[in-house]
GROMACS .gro file of C-alpha atoms in nm:
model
  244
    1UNK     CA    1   0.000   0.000   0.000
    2UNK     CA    2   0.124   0.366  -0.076
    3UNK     CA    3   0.076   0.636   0.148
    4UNK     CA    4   0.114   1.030   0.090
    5UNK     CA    5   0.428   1.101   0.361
    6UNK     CA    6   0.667   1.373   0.452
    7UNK     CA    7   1.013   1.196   0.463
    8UNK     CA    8   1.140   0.866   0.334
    9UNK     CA    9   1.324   0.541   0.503
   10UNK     CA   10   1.635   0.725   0.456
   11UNK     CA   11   1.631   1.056   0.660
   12UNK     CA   12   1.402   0.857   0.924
   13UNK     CA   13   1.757   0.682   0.977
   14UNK     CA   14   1.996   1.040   0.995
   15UNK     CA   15   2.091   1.000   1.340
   16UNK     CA   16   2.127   1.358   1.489
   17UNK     CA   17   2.095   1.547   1.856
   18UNK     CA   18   1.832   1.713   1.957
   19UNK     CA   19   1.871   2.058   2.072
   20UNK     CA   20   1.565   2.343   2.230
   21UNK     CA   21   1.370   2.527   1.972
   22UNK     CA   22   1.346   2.866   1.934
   23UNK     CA   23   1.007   3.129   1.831
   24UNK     CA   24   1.110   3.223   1.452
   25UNK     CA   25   1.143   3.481   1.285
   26UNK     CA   26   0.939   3.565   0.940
   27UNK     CA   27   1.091   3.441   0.647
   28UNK     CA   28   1.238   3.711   0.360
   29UNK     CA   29   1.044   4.014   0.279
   30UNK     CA   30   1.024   3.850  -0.091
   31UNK     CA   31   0.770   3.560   0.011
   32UNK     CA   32   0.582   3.741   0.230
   33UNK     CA   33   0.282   3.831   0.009
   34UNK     CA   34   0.009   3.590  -0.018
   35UNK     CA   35  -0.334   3.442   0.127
   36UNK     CA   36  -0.334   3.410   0.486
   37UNK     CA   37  -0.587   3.155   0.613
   38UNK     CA   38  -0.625   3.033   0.994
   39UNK     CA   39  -0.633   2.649   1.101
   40UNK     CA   40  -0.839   2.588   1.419
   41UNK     CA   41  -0.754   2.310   1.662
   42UNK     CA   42  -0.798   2.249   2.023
   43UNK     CA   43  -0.477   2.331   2.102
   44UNK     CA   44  -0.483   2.671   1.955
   45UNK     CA   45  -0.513   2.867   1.626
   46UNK     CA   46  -0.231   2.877   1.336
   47UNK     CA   47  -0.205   3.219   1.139
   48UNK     CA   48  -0.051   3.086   0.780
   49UNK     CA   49   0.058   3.287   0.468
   50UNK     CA   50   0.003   3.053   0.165
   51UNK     CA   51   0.313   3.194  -0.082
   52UNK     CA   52   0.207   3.363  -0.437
   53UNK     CA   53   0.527   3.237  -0.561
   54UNK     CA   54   0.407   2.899  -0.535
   55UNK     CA   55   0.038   2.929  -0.693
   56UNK     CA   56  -0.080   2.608  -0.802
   57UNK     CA   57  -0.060   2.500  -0.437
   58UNK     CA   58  -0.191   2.809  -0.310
   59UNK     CA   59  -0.466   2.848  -0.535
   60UNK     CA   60  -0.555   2.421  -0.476
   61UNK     CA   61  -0.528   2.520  -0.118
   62UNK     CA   62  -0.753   2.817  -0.122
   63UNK     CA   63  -0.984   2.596  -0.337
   64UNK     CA   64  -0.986   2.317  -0.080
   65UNK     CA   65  -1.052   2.546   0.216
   66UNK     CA   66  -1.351   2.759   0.029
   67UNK     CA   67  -1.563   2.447  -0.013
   68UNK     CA   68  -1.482   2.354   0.346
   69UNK     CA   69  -1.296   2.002   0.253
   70UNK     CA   70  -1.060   2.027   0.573
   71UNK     CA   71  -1.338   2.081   0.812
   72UNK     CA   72  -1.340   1.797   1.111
   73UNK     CA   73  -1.020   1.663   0.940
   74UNK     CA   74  -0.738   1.468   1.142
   75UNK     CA   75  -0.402   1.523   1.205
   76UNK     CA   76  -0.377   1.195   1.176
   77UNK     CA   77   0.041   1.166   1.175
   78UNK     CA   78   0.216   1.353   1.410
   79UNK     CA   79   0.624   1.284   1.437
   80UNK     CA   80   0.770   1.484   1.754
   81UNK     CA   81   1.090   1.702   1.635
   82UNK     CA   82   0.948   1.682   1.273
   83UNK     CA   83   0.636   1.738   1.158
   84UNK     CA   84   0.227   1.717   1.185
   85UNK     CA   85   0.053   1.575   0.877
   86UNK     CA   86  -0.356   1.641   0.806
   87UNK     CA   87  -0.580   1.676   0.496
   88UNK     CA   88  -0.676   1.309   0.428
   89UNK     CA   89  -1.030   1.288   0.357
   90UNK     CA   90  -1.036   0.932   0.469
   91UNK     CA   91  -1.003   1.078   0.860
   92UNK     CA   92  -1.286   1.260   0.894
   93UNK     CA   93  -1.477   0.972   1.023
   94UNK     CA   94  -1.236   0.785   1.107
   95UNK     CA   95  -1.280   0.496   1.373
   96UNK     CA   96  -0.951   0.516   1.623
   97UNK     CA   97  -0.847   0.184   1.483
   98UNK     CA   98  -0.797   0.300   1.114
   99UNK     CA   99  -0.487   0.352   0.961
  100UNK     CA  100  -0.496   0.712   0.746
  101UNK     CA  101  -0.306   0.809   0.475
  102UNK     CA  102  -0.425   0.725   0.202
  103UNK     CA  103  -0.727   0.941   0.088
  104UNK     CA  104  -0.664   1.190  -0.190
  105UNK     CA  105  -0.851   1.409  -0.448
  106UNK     CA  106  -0.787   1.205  -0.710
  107UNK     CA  107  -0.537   1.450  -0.893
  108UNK     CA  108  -0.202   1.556  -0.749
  109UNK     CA  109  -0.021   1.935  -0.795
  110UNK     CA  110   0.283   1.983  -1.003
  111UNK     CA  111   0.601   2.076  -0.777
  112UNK     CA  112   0.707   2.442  -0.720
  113UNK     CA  113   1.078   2.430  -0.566
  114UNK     CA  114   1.195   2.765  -0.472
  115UNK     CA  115   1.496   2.751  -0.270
  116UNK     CA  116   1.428   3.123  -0.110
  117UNK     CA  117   1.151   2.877   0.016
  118UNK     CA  118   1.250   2.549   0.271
  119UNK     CA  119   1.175   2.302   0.567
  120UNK     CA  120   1.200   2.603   0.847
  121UNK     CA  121   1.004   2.566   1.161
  122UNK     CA  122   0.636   2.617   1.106
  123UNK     CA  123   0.692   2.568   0.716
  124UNK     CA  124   0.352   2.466   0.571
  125UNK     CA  125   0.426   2.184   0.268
  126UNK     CA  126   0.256   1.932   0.043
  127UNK     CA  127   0.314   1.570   0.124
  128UNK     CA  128   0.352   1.296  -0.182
  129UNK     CA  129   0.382   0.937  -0.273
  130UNK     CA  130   0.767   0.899  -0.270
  131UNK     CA  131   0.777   0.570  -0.486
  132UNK     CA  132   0.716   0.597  -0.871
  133UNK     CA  133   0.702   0.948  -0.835
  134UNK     CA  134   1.009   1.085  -1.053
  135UNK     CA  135   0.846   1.441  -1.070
  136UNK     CA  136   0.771   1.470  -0.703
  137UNK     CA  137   0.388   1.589  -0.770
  138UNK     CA  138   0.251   1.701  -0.448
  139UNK     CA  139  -0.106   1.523  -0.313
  140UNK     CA  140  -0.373   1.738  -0.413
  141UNK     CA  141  -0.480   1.772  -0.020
  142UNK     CA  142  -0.244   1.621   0.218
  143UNK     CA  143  -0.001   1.854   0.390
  144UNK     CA  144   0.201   1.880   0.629
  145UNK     CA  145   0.390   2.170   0.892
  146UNK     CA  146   0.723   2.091   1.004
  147UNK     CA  147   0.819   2.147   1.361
  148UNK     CA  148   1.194   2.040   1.323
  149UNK     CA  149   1.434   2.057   1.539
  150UNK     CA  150   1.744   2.296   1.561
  151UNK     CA  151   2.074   2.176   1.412
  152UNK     CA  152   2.454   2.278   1.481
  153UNK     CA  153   2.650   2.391   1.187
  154UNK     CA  154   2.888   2.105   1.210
  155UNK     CA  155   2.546   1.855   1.184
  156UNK     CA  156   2.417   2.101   0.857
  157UNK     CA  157   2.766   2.055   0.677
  158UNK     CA  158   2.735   1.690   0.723
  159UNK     CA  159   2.386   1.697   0.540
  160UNK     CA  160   2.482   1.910   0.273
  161UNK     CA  161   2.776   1.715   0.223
  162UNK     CA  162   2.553   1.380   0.191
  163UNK     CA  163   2.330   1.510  -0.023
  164UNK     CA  164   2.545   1.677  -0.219
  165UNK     CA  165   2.410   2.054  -0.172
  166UNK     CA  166   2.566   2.394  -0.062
  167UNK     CA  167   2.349   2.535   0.218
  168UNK     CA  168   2.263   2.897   0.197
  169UNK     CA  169   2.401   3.125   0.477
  170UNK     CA  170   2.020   3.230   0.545
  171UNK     CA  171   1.953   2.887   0.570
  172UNK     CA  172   2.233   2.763   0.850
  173UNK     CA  173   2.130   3.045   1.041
  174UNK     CA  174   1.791   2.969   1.040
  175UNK     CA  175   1.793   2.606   1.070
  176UNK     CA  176   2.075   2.674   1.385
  177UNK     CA  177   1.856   2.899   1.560
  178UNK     CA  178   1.478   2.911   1.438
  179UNK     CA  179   1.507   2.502   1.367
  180UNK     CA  180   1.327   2.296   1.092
  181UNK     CA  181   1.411   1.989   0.871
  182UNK     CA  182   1.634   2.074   0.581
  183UNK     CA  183   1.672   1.739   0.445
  184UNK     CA  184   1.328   1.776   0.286
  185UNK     CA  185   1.468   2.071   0.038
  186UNK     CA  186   1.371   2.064  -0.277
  187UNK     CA  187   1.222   1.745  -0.259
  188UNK     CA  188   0.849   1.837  -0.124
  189UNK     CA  189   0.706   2.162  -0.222
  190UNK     CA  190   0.686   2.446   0.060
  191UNK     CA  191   0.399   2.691   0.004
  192UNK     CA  192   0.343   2.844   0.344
  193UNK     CA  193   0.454   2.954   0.682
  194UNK     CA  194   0.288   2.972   1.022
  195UNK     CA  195   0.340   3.294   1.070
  196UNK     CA  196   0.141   3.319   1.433
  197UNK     CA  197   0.084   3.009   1.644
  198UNK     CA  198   0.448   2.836   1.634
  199UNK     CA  199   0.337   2.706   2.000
  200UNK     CA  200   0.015   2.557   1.883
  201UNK     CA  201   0.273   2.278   1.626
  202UNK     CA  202   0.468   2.206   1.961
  203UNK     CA  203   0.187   2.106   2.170
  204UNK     CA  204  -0.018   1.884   1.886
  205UNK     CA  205   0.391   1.741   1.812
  206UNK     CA  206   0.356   1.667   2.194
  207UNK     CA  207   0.055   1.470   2.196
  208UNK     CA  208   0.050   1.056   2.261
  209UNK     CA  209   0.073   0.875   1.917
  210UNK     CA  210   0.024   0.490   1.832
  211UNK     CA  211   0.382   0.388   1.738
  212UNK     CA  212   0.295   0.178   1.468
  213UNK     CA  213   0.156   0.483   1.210
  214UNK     CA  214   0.233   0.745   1.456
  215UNK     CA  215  -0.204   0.850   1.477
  216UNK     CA  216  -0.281   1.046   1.771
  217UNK     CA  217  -0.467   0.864   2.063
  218UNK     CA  218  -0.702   1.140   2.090
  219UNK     CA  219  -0.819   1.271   1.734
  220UNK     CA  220  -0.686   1.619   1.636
  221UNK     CA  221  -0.896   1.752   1.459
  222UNK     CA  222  -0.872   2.106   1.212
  223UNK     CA  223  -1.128   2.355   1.092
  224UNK     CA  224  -0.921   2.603   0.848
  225UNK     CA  225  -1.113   2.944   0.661
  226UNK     CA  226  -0.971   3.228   0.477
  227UNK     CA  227  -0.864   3.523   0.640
  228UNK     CA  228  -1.016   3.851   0.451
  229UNK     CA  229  -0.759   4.111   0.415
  230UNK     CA  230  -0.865   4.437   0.643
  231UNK     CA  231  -1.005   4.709   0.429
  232UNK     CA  232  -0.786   4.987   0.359
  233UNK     CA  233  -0.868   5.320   0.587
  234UNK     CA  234  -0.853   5.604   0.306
  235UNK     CA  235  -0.670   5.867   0.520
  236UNK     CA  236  -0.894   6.183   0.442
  237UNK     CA  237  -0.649   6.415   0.549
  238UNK     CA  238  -0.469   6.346   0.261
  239UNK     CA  239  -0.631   6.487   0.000
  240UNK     CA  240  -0.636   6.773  -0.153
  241UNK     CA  241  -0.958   6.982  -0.203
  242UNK     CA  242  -1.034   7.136  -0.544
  243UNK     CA  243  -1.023   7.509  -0.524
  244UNK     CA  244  -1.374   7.649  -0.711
   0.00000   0.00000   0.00000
């Protein structure tokens, strides 16, 4: 059986220390213009800016949420120091015995790498099938936010070095201090950021899981909407008055 994940057999295996999180900061003024939309849980509210440089995932996303399709939806795989995982349809009525994972939409979402864009803490992304997936399309609805974990330079060499890639300053500094998981780069499509509401990842990352799939015990469930921009407030003093 396939299932839509966030990370393979392989980085599962990186063996690295854990070190404390940190709040974030917001990422680069560049990808900060967007859709924001709110996801609801028990545990607290997530402010998120979906990313216009990434818009086939932001407009599925806005799609998805207009029509209500994440409404009552599970996290239904939640990894401590990595990520939380929602959006499959198959868990919204889920008995607690049910393994998840596998609903879709029945179409998947081209990838958009941008590597101004990555794995950061509170980095909202698109899970995928990893096997005969040579593109790496994105599920049309499954998604994931990565909580992460902070790294020390000398760990972040080591990773580039394995996977043959140059890390970014921007990028060691943020994954040394803010945290995240940067072996995902450019490998599942980023089109977000929790931009309020870091808190609310670590206490749903927190909760008690079934080993086996990694479900939550007690169903955490999401309601996300659209946040409406705020009108604009003309500032009358500004004008100028025609003179008769």
């Amino acid at each position: 059986m396939k299932y839509y994940t966030a990370i393979s057999t392989l980085f599962m295996m990186l063996s690295v220390s854990l070190f404390a999180q940190k709040d974030g900061t917001a990422p680069s003024d560049t990808a900060l213009k967007g859709q924001m939309v709110l996801i609801h849980t028990e545990f607290g509210d997530m402010k998120v800016l979906l990313y216009d440089v990434t818009p086939k995932h932001r407009d599925n996303f806005i799609k998805l949420v207009e029509t209500g399709f994440y409404d009552s939806l599970l996290f239904h795989r939640v990894i401590k120091n990595f990520m939380i995982q929602g959006g499959d349809p198959l868990s919204k009525n889920a008995p607690p015995e049910q393994g998840l994972g596998m609903g879709d939409v029945g179409y998947t979402v081209p990838a958009e790498f941008n590597d101004t864009l990555f794995h950061r803490k509170g980095a909202l992304a698109a899970a995928r099938f990893g096997e005969n997936n040579p593109l790496k399309n994105s599920s049309g609805c499954q998604f994931y936010i990565v909580q992460g974990q902070t790294f020390q330079p000398e760990q972040l060499d080591m990773m580039a070095l394995q996977q043959g890639v140059k890390l970014s300053d921007l990028k060691k500094s943020t994954y040394s201090t803010v945290g995240g998981y940067p072996p995902l780069d450019n490998s599942y499509t980023v089109f977000g950021q929790v931009i309020e509401g870091l808190d609310v990842i670590d206490k749903i990352a927190n909760v008690q899981i079934r080993p086996n799939d990694h479900r939550p015990l007690q169903d955490v469930r999401m309601k996300i909407t659209l946040i409406k921009p705020e009108p604009l407030i003309e500032d009358m003093g500004s004008k100028k008055t025609k003179k008769n």
